PDB file of C-alpha atoms in Angstrom:
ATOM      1  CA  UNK M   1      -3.225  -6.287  58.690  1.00 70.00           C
ATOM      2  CA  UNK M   2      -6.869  -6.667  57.726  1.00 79.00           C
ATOM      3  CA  UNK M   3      -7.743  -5.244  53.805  1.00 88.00           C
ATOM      4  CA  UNK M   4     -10.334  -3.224  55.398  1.00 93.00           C
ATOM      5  CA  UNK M   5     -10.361  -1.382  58.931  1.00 93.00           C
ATOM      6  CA  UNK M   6     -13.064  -0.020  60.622  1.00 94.00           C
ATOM      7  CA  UNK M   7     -13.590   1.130  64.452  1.00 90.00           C
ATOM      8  CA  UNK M   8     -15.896  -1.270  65.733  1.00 88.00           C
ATOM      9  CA  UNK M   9     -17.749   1.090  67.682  1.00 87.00           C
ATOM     10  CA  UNK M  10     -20.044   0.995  68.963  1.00 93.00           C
ATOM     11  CA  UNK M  11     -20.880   4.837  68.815  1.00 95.00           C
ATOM     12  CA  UNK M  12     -23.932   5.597  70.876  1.00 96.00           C
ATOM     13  CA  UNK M  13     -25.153   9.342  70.302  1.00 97.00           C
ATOM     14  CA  UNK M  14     -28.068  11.145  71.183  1.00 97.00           C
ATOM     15  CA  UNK M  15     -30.555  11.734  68.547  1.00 97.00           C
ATOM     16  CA  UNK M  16     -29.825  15.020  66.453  1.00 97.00           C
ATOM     17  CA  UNK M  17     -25.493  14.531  67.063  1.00 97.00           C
ATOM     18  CA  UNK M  18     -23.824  14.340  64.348  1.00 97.00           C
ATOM     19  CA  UNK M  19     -21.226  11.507  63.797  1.00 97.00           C
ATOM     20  CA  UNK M  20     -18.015  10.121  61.664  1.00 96.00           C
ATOM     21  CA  UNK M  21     -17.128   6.957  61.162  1.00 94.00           C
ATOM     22  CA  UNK M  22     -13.556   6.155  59.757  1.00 94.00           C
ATOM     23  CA  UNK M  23     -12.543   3.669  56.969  1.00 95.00           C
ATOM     24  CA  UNK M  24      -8.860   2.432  55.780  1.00 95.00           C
ATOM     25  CA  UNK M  25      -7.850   0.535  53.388  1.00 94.00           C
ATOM     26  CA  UNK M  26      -4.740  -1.623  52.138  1.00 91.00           C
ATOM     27  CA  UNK M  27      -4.996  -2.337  48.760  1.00 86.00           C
ATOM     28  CA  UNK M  28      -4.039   0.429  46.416  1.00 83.00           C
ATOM     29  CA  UNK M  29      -5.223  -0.983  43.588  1.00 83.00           C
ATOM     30  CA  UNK M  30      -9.055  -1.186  45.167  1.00 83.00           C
ATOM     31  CA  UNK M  31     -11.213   1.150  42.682  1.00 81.00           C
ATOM     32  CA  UNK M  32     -14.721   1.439  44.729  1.00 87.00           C
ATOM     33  CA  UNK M  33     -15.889   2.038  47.472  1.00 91.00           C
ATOM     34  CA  UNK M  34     -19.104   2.130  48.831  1.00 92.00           C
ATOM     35  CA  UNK M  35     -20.743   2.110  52.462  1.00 95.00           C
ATOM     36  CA  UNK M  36     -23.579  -0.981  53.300  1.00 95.00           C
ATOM     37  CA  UNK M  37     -26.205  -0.424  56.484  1.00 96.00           C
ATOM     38  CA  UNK M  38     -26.471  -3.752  58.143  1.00 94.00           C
ATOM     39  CA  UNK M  39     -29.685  -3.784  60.622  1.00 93.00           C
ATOM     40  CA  UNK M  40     -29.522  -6.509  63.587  1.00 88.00           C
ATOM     41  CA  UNK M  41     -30.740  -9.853  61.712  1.00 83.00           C
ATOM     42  CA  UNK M  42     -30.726  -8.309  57.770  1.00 89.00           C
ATOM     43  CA  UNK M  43     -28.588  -8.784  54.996  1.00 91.00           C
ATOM     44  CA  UNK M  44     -26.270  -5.349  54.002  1.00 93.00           C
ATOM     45  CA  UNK M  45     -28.663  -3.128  51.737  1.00 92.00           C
ATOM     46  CA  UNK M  46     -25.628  -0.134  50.069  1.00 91.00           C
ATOM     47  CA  UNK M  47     -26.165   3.355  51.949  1.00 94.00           C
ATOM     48  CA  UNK M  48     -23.743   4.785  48.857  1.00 92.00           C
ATOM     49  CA  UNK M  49     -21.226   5.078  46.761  1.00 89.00           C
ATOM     50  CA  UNK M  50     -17.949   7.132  47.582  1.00 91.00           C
ATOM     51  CA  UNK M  51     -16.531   9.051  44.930  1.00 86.00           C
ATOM     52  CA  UNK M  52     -13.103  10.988  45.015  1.00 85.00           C
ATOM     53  CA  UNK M  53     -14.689  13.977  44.663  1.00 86.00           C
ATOM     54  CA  UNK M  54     -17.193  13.552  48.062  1.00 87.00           C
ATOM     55  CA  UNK M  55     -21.076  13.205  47.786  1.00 91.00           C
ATOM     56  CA  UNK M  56     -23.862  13.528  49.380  1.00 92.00           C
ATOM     57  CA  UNK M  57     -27.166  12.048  50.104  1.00 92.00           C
ATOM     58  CA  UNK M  58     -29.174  13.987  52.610  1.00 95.00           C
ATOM     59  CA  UNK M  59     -28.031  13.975  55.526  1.00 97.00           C
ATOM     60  CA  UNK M  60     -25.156  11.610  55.109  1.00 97.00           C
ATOM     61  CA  UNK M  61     -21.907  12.329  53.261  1.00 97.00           C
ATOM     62  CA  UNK M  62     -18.874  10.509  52.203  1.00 96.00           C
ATOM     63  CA  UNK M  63     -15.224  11.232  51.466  1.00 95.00           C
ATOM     64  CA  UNK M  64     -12.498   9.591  49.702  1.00 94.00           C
ATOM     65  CA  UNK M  65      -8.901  10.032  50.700  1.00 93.00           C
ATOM     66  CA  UNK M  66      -6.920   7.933  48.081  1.00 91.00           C
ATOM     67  CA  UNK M  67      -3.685   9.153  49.022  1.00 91.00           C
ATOM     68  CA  UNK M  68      -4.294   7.989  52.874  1.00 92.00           C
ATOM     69  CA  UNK M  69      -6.518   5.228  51.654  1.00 93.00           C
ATOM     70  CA  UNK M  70      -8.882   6.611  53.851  1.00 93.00           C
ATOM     71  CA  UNK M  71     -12.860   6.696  53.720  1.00 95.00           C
ATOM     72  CA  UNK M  72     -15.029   8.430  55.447  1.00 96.00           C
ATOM     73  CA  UNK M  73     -18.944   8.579  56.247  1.00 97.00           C
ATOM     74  CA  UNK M  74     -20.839  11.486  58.051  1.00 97.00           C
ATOM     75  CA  UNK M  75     -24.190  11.508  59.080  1.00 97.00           C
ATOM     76  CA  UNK M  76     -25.945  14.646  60.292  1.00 98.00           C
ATOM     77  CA  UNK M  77     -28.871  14.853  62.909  1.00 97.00           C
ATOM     78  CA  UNK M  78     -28.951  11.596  63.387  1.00 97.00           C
ATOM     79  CA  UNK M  79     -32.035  10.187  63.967  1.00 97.00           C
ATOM     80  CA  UNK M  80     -33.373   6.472  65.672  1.00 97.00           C
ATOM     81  CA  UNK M  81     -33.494   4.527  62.830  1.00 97.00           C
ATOM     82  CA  UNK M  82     -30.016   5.342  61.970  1.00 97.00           C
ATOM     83  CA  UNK M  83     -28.610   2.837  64.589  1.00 97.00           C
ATOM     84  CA  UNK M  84     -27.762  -0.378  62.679  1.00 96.00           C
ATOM     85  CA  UNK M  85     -23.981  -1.382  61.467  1.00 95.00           C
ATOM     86  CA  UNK M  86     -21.795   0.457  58.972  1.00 97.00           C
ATOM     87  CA  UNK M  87     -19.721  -1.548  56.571  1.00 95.00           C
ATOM     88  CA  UNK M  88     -16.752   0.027  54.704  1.00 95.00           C
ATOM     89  CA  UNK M  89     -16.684  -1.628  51.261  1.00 93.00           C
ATOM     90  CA  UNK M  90     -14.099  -1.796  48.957  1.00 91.00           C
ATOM     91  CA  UNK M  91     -13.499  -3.328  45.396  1.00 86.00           C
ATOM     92  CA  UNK M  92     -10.338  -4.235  43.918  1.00 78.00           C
ATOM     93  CA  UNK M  93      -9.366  -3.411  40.214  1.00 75.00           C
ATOM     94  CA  UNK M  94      -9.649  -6.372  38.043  1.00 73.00           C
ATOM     95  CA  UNK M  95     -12.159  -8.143  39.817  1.00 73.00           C
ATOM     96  CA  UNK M  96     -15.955  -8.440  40.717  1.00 71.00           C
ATOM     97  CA  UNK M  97     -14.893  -9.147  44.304  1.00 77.00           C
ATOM     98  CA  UNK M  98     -16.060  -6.600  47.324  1.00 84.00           C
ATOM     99  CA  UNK M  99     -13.754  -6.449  50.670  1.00 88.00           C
ATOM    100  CA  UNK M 100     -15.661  -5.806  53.548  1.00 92.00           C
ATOM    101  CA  UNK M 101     -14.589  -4.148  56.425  1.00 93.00           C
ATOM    102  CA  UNK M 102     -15.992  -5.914  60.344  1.00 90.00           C
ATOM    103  CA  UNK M 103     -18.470  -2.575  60.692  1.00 93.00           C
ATOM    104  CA  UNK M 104     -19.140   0.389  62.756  1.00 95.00           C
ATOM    105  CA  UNK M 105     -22.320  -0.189  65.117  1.00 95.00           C
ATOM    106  CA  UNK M 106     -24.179   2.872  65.490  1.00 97.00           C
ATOM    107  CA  UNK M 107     -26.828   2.972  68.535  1.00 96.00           C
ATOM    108  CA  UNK M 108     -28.712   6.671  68.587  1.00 97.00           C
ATOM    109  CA  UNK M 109     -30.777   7.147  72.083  1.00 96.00           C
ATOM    110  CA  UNK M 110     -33.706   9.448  72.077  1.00 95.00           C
TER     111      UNK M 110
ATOM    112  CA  UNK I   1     -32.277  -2.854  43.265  1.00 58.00           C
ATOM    113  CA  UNK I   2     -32.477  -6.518  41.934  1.00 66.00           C
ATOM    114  CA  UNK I   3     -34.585  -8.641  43.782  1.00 86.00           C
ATOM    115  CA  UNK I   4     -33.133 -11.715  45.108  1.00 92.00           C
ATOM    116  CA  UNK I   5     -34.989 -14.660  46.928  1.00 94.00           C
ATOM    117  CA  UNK I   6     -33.026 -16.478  48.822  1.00 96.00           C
ATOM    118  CA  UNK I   7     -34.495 -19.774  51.190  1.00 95.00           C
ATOM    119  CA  UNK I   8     -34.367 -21.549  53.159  1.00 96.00           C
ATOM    120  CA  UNK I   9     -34.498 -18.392  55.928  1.00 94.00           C
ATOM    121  CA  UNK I  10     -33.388 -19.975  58.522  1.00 95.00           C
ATOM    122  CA  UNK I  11     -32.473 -24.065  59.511  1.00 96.00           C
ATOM    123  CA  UNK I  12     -31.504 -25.805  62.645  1.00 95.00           C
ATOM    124  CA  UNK I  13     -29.845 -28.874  62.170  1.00 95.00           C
ATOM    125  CA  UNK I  14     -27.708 -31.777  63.203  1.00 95.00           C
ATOM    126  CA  UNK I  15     -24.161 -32.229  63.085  1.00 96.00           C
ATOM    127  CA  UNK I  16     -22.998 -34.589  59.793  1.00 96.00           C
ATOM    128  CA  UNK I  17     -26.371 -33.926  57.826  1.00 97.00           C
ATOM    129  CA  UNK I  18     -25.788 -31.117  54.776  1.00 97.00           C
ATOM    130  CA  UNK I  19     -28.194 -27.810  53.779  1.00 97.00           C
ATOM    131  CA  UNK I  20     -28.550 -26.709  50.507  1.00 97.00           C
ATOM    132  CA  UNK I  21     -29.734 -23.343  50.223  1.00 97.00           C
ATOM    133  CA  UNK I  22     -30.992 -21.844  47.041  1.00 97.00           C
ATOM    134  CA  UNK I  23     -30.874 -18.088  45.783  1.00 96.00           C
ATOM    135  CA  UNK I  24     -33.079 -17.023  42.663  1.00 96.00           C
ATOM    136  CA  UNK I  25     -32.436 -13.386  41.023  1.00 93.00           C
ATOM    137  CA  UNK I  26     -35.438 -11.912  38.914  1.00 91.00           C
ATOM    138  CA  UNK I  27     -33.337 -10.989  36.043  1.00 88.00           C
ATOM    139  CA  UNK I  28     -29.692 -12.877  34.208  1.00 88.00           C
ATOM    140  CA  UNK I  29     -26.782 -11.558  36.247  1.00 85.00           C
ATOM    141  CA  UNK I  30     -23.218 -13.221  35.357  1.00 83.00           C
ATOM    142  CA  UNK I  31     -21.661 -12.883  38.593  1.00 83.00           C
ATOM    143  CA  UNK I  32     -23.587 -14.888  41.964  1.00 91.00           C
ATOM    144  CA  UNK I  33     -21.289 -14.828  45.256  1.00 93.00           C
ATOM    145  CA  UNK I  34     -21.669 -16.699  48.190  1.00 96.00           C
ATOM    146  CA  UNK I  35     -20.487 -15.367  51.293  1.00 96.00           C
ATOM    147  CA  UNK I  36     -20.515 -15.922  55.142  1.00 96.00           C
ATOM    148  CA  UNK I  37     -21.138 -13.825  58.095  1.00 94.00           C
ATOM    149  CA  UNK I  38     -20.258 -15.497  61.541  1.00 92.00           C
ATOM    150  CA  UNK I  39     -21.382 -14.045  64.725  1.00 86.00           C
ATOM    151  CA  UNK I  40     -20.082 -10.508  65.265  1.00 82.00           C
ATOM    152  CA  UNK I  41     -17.851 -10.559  62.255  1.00 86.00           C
ATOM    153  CA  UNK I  42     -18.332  -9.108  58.668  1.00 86.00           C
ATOM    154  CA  UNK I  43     -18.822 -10.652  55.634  1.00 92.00           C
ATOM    155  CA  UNK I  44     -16.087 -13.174  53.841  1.00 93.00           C
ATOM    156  CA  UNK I  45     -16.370 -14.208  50.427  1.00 93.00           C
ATOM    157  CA  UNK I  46     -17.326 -18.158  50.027  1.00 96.00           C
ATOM    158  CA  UNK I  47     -17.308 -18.568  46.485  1.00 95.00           C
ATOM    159  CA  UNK I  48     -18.002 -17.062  43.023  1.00 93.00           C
ATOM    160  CA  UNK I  49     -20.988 -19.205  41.019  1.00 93.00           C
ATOM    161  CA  UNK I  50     -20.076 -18.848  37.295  1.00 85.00           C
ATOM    162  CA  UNK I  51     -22.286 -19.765  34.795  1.00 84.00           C
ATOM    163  CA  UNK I  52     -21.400 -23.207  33.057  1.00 80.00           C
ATOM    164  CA  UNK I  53     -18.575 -23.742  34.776  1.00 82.00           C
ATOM    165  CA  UNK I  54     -17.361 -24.647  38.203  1.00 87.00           C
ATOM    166  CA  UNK I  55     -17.279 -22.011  40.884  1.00 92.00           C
ATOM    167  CA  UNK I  56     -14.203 -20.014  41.922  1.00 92.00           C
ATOM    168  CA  UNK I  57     -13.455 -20.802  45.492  1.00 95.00           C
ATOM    169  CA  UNK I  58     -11.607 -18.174  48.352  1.00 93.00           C
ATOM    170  CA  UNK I  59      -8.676 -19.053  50.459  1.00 92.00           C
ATOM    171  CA  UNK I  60     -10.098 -21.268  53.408  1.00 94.00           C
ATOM    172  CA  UNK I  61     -13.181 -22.713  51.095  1.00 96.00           C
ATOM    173  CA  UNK I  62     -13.034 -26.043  49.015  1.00 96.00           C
ATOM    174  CA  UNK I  63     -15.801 -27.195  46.700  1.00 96.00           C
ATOM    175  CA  UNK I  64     -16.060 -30.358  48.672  1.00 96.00           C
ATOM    176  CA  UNK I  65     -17.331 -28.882  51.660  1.00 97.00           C
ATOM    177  CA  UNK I  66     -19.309 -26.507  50.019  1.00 97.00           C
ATOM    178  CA  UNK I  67     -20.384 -27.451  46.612  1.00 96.00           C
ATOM    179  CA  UNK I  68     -22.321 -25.123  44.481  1.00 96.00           C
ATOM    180  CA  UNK I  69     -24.303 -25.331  40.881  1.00 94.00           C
ATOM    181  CA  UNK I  70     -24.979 -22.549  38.898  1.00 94.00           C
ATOM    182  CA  UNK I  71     -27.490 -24.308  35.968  1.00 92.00           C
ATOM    183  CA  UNK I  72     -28.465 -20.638  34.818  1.00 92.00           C
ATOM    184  CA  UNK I  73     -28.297 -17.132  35.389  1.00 91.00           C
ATOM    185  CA  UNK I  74     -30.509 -16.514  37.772  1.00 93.00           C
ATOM    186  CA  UNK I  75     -30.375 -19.858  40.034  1.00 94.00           C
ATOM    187  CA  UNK I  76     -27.559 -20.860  42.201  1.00 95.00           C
ATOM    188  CA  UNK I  77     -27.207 -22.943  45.045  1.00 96.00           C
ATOM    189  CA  UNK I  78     -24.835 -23.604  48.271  1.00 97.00           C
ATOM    190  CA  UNK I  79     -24.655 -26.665  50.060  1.00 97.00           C
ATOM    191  CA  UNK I  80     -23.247 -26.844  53.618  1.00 97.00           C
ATOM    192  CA  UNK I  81     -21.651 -30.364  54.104  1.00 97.00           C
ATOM    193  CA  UNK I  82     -20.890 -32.099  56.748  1.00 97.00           C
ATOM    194  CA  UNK I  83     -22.034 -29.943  58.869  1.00 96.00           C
ATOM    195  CA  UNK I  84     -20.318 -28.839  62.440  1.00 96.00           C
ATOM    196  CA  UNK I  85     -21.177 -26.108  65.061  1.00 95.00           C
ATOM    197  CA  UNK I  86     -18.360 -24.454  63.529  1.00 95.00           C
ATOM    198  CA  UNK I  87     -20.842 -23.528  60.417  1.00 96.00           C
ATOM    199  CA  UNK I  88     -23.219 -21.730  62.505  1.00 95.00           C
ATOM    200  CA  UNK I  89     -23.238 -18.918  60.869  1.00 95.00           C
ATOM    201  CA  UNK I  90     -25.424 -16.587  58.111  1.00 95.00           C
ATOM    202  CA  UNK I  91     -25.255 -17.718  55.004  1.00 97.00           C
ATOM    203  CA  UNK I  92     -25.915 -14.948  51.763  1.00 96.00           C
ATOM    204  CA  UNK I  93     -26.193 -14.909  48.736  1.00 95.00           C
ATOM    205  CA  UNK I  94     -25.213 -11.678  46.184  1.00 93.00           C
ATOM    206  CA  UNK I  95     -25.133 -10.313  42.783  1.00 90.00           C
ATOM    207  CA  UNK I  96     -23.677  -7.522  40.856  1.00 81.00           C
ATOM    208  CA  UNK I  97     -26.404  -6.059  38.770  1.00 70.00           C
ATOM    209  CA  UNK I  98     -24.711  -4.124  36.027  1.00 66.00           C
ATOM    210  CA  UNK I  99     -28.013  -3.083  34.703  1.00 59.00           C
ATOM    211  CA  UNK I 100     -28.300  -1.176  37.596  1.00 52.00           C
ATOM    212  CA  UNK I 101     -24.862   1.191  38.448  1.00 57.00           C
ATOM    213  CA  UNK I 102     -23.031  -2.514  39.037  1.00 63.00           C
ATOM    214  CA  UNK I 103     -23.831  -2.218  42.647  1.00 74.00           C
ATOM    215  CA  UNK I 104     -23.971  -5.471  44.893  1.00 82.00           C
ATOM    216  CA  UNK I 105     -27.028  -6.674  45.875  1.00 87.00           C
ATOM    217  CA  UNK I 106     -27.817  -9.486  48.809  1.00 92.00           C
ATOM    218  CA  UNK I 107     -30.403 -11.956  49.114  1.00 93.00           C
ATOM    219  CA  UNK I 108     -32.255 -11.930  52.756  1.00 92.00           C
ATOM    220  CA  UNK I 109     -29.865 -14.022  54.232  1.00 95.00           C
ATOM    221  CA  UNK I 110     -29.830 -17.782  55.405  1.00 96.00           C
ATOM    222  CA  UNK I 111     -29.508 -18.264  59.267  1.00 95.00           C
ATOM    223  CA  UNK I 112     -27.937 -22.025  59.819  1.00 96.00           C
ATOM    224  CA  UNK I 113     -27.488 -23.048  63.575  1.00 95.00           C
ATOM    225  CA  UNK I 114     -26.124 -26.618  63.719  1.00 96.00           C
ATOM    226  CA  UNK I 115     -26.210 -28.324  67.042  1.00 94.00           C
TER     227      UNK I 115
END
């Protein structure tokens, strides 16, 4: 079992949809967790942190689950420039080391 | 976020000959990683460059294939040896900035194609 699982998508939406993309993980011990944007041909720039408690950044808002080892990322009215890939990313307690998951592709169509 | 410079971009180049690619941060961060993303696949962890001593290698990676230096804290390198087609792949380089929410941060990249 991979450490981090992600739906590889890809998830093609029209623009204005909202969208979900799923994240588990299999470490317990894993302490953060953030979500990277990957455009085609670019290195991984971080979209955001995930806290337990949920947060938000404009139109895009993450959940932790750390009972189901679950994360989540939602992004509302999506918009063109959206589409790129969405890495799950996860750090494990005791180290500098960040897990990363294969990626969601997102692809939003006028 | 930190800003990392990271050359050279891209490289073709033969089977047998060796690349080293170079990443320089614009402030001292302890922790440099090396890491690897192959066509269509995510990101795996090469190596950690520590400062005065010898780099921490990942299941699957041995120094002798790809050595790295770290002289000082904001210079590292990565050398590809050897090369094969089997190293085609994009090479990055990344730091955790403390001084800034210790969030990882990634150098443009390195696209190796070896023929």
């Amino acid at each position: 079992r991979k450490e981090v699982e992600q739906d590889p998508g890809p998830f093609n939406v029209p623009e204005g949809a909202t969208v979900a993309f799923n994240c588990t993980y299999s470490n317990s011990a894993s302490q953060s967790f953030f979500w990277y944007r990957q455009d085609c041909r670019k290195e991984p720039k971080l979209l955001m942190s995930v806290y337990s408690s949920g947060n938000e950044d404009g139109r895009f808002t993450a959940q932790l689950n750390r009972a189901s080892q679950y994360i989540s990322l939602l992004i509302r009215d999506s918009k063109l420039s959206d589409s790129a890939t969405y890495l799950c990313v996860v750090n494990v307690r005791g180290t500098d080391k960040l897990i990363f998951g294969t990626g969601t592709r997102l692809q939003v169509f006028p | 976020s930190a800003v990392i410079s990271q050359k050279p971009s891209r490289d073709i180049c033969q089977r047998g000959t060796s690349l080293t690619i170079q990443c320089q941060v614009d402030s001292q961060v302890t922790m440099m990683f090396w890491y690897r993303q192959q066509p269509g696949q995510s990101l795996t962890l090469i190596a950690t460059a520590n400062q005065g001593s010898e780099a921490t290698y990942e299941s699957g990676f041995v120094i002798d294939k790809f050595p790295i230096s770290r002289p000082n804290l904001t210079f590292s390198t990565l050398t590809v040896s050897n090369m094969s087609p089997e190293d085609s792949s994009i090479y990055l380089c990344s730091v955790v900035h403390r001084g800034r929410g210790e969030k990882l941060f990634f150098g443009s990249g390195t696209q190796l194609s070896v023929l």
